[in-house]
Short mmCIF file of C-alpha atoms in Angstrom, two decimals:
data_model
loop_
_atom_site.label_atom_id
_atom_site.label_comp_id
_atom_site.label_asym_id
_atom_site.label_seq_id
_atom_site.Cartn_x
_atom_site.Cartn_y
_atom_site.Cartn_z
CA HIS A 1 -21.23 9.64 -17.18
CA ASP A 2 -22.19 8.65 -13.90
CA ILE A 3 -19.53 8.71 -10.87
CA PRO A 4 -20.44 6.11 -8.68
CA GLY A 5 -20.81 7.25 -4.42
CA ALA A 6 -18.07 6.49 -1.90
CA SER A 7 -20.79 4.13 -0.73
CA GLN A 8 -20.77 2.64 -3.47
CA GLU A 9 -17.22 2.87 -5.10
CA TRP A 10 -16.24 1.27 -0.80
CA ALA A 11 -18.80 -1.75 -1.31
CA ARG A 12 -17.10 -2.96 -4.34
CA ASN A 13 -13.49 -1.41 -4.12
CA TRP A 14 -12.93 -2.25 -0.16
CA PRO A 15 -11.43 -5.56 -0.92
CA VAL A 16 -8.35 -3.61 -3.11
CA VAL A 17 -7.54 -1.00 0.16
CA LEU A 18 -7.24 -3.64 2.42
CA ALA A 19 -4.86 -6.38 0.00
CA SER A 20 -2.96 -2.57 0.05
CA ALA A 21 -2.49 -1.65 2.61
CA ALA A 22 -1.03 -5.18 3.46
CA GLY A 23 1.30 -4.73 1.00
CA VAL A 24 2.17 -1.63 2.07
CA ALA A 25 3.45 -3.18 5.59
CA LEU A 26 4.80 -6.23 3.57
CA SER A 27 7.56 -3.35 1.83
CA THR A 28 8.44 -2.19 5.37
CA VAL A 29 9.41 -5.79 6.53
CA HIS A 30 12.93 -5.69 5.69
CA ILE A 31 13.14 -2.18 7.36
CA TYR A 32 11.53 -2.90 11.10
CA SER A 33 12.81 -6.39 11.06
CA LEU A 34 16.70 -4.86 11.18
CA GLY A 35 16.83 -3.40 15.10
CA VAL A 36 15.90 -7.07 16.37
CA MET A 37 18.23 -8.49 13.99
CA ILE A 38 21.28 -6.78 14.93
CA ALA A 39 22.29 -8.11 18.18
CA PRO A 40 21.87 -11.71 16.58
CA LEU A 41 23.93 -10.47 13.94
CA GLU A 42 26.21 -8.86 15.39
CA ALA A 43 26.91 -11.92 17.74
CA GLU A 44 27.34 -14.31 14.98
CA PHE A 45 29.93 -12.51 12.71
CA GLY A 46 30.88 -9.61 14.54
CA TRP A 47 29.93 -6.79 12.40
CA SER A 48 29.21 -3.46 14.09
CA ARG A 49 25.62 -1.86 13.80
CA ALA A 50 27.04 0.29 10.99
CA GLN A 51 27.53 -2.70 8.92
CA ILE A 52 24.82 -4.78 9.46
CA SER A 53 22.63 -1.41 8.42
CA SER A 54 24.98 -0.70 5.45
CA GLY A 55 21.82 -2.89 4.10
CA MET A 56 19.43 0.13 4.43
CA MET A 57 21.64 2.99 2.69
CA ILE A 58 22.16 0.11 -0.41
CA GLY A 59 18.18 0.17 -0.58
CA ALA A 60 18.06 4.07 -0.46
CA VAL A 61 20.19 4.38 -3.45
CA VAL A 62 19.11 1.70 -5.16
CA ALA A 63 15.40 3.38 -4.87
CA LEU A 64 16.73 6.56 -5.71
CA LEU A 65 18.05 4.25 -9.71
CA LEU A 66 15.07 2.39 -9.85
CA SER A 67 11.94 3.52 -8.56
CA PRO A 68 11.15 5.87 -11.46
CA PHE A 69 11.69 2.36 -13.99
CA VAL A 70 8.82 1.28 -11.35
CA GLY A 71 6.31 4.20 -12.09
CA LEU A 72 6.79 2.88 -15.92
CA LEU A 73 5.95 -0.56 -15.45
CA VAL A 74 3.26 -0.21 -13.53
CA ASP A 75 1.91 2.31 -16.64
CA ARG A 76 2.86 -0.52 -18.59
CA LEU A 77 1.36 -3.46 -17.45
CA GLY A 78 -0.18 -2.41 -14.19
CA PRO A 79 -0.15 -2.35 -10.59
CA ARG A 80 -1.47 -6.21 -10.35
CA ARG A 81 0.88 -7.75 -11.75
CA VAL A 82 4.05 -5.97 -10.46
CA ALA A 83 2.35 -6.24 -7.32
CA LEU A 84 1.91 -10.20 -7.73
CA CYS A 85 5.23 -10.54 -9.11
CA GLY A 86 7.23 -7.98 -6.60
CA GLY A 87 5.22 -9.77 -4.08
CA THR A 88 6.60 -13.28 -4.39
CA VAL A 89 10.64 -11.99 -5.21
CA TYR A 90 10.98 -9.90 -2.09
CA CYS A 91 9.20 -12.58 0.17
CA ALA A 92 11.63 -14.64 -1.57
CA MET A 93 14.61 -12.31 -0.73
CA VAL A 94 14.07 -11.92 2.69
CA ALA A 95 13.93 -15.88 3.01
CA MET A 96 16.90 -16.12 1.58
CA LEU A 97 19.03 -12.83 4.18
CA SER A 98 19.15 -16.62 6.35
CA LEU A 99 22.04 -16.93 4.01
CA ALA A 100 24.16 -14.55 5.15
CA GLY A 101 27.61 -15.96 5.76
CA PRO A 102 30.93 -14.40 7.67
CA SER A 103 31.94 -11.48 4.70
CA ILE A 104 29.95 -8.33 5.34
CA TRP A 105 29.75 -9.03 1.49
CA SER A 106 27.44 -11.51 1.31
CA TRP A 107 25.29 -9.40 3.69
CA MET A 108 25.77 -6.79 1.41
CA ALA A 109 24.73 -8.68 -1.58
CA LEU A 110 21.64 -10.03 -0.50
CA TRP A 111 20.38 -5.99 0.83
CA THR A 112 21.02 -5.21 -3.42
CA ALA A 113 18.72 -8.12 -4.16
CA LEU A 114 16.07 -7.14 -1.46
CA ALA A 115 16.42 -4.20 -2.46
CA ILE A 116 16.12 -4.60 -5.66
CA GLY A 117 13.14 -6.89 -5.00
CA VAL A 118 11.06 -4.26 -2.43
CA LYS A 119 10.85 -2.19 -5.35
CA GLY A 120 7.87 -4.60 -6.45
CA LEU A 121 5.59 -3.58 -4.02
CA ILE A 122 6.69 0.45 -3.53
CA PRO A 123 3.61 2.36 -2.03
CA LEU A 124 3.59 3.62 -5.91
CA ILE A 125 1.84 0.48 -7.16
CA TRP A 126 -0.43 0.48 -4.25
CA THR A 127 -2.22 3.82 -4.32
CA ALA A 128 -1.87 3.65 -8.50
CA ALA A 129 -4.26 0.17 -8.21
CA VAL A 130 -6.23 1.87 -5.20
CA SER A 131 -6.97 5.41 -6.92
CA SER A 132 -7.52 3.88 -10.43
CA LEU A 133 -11.53 2.42 -8.59
CA PHE A 134 -11.83 5.27 -6.43
CA VAL A 135 -13.21 8.84 -7.12
CA ARG A 136 -15.14 10.07 -4.83
CA ALA A 137 -13.30 8.50 -1.41
CA ARG A 138 -10.02 8.29 -3.51
CA GLY A 139 -8.49 10.58 -0.22
CA LEU A 140 -9.68 7.88 2.14
CA ALA A 141 -8.91 4.66 0.34
CA ILE A 142 -5.59 5.89 -0.06
CA ALA A 143 -4.67 6.69 3.64
CA LEU A 144 -5.51 3.51 4.84
CA THR A 145 -3.78 2.13 2.32
CA LEU A 146 -1.04 3.68 3.44
CA CYS A 147 -1.48 3.27 7.15
CA GLY A 148 0.48 -0.26 6.07
CA ALA A 149 3.04 1.16 6.93
CA GLY A 150 2.02 2.02 10.74
CA LEU A 151 0.49 -1.35 10.77
CA GLY A 152 4.05 -3.05 9.51
CA ALA A 153 6.10 -0.50 11.94
CA THR A 154 3.40 -2.59 14.62
CA LEU A 155 3.44 -5.74 13.48
CA THR A 156 6.46 -6.43 12.35
CA PRO A 157 9.50 -6.09 15.46
CA ILE A 158 7.09 -8.28 18.05
CA VAL A 159 6.60 -10.84 14.74
CA THR A 160 10.33 -10.56 14.24
CA SER A 161 11.22 -10.46 18.60
CA TYR A 162 9.06 -13.94 18.81
CA LEU A 163 10.79 -15.87 15.51
CA ASN A 164 13.86 -14.70 16.65
CA GLU A 165 13.82 -16.10 20.11
CA ALA A 166 11.80 -19.42 19.66
CA TYR A 167 13.85 -19.98 16.02
CA GLY A 168 16.85 -18.28 15.88
CA TRP A 169 17.76 -15.43 13.42
CA ARG A 170 18.37 -17.54 10.53
CA MET A 171 15.08 -19.04 10.49
CA ALA A 172 13.00 -15.43 11.84
CA TYR A 173 13.74 -14.19 8.49
CA VAL A 174 12.58 -17.30 6.63
CA GLY A 175 9.55 -17.10 8.86
CA LEU A 176 9.02 -13.80 8.16
CA GLY A 177 9.25 -14.28 4.02
CA ALA A 178 7.05 -17.79 4.72
CA PHE A 179 4.52 -16.06 6.33
CA TRP A 180 3.64 -13.13 3.91
CA ALA A 181 3.91 -15.41 0.71
CA VAL A 182 1.68 -17.04 2.07
CA LEU A 183 -0.55 -14.29 3.69
#
């Protein structure tokens, strides 16, 4: 059986690398938008930075508990199905952060739902998709996929800041969810 050369792999599969890098960037939106949202949330609700940032801890605990199951799901259903479902759920969950009420418990409940939703977008999914299509250029393809995290870290705070200043924090979360859902 003939293994295609690196240039043939790229000619056929570059859109998957591009989509996967975008997927990795998407999976970071809740992380890199939070810093911009702390001040408006403090102002509106009087929550402390520690309370607002507790969502990140919730995400870490959920990741610890659910990531192995996501790996099994990818093995069973394939990365494409998991990513399509995960992306839809995640975008809705980002938008739903706009529904936070005055109780910090509403914020924590929303972050719990978001932490579950983002499991359908973890880098494992994107690298599984890419590694299934590349042999000769697998390392470079995976590296470029993971560059999506840097893209998310660069662009998300800028976009979030713009949306927050123009429309307020609630609509900023809705806008982030809607933008990525369309993309």
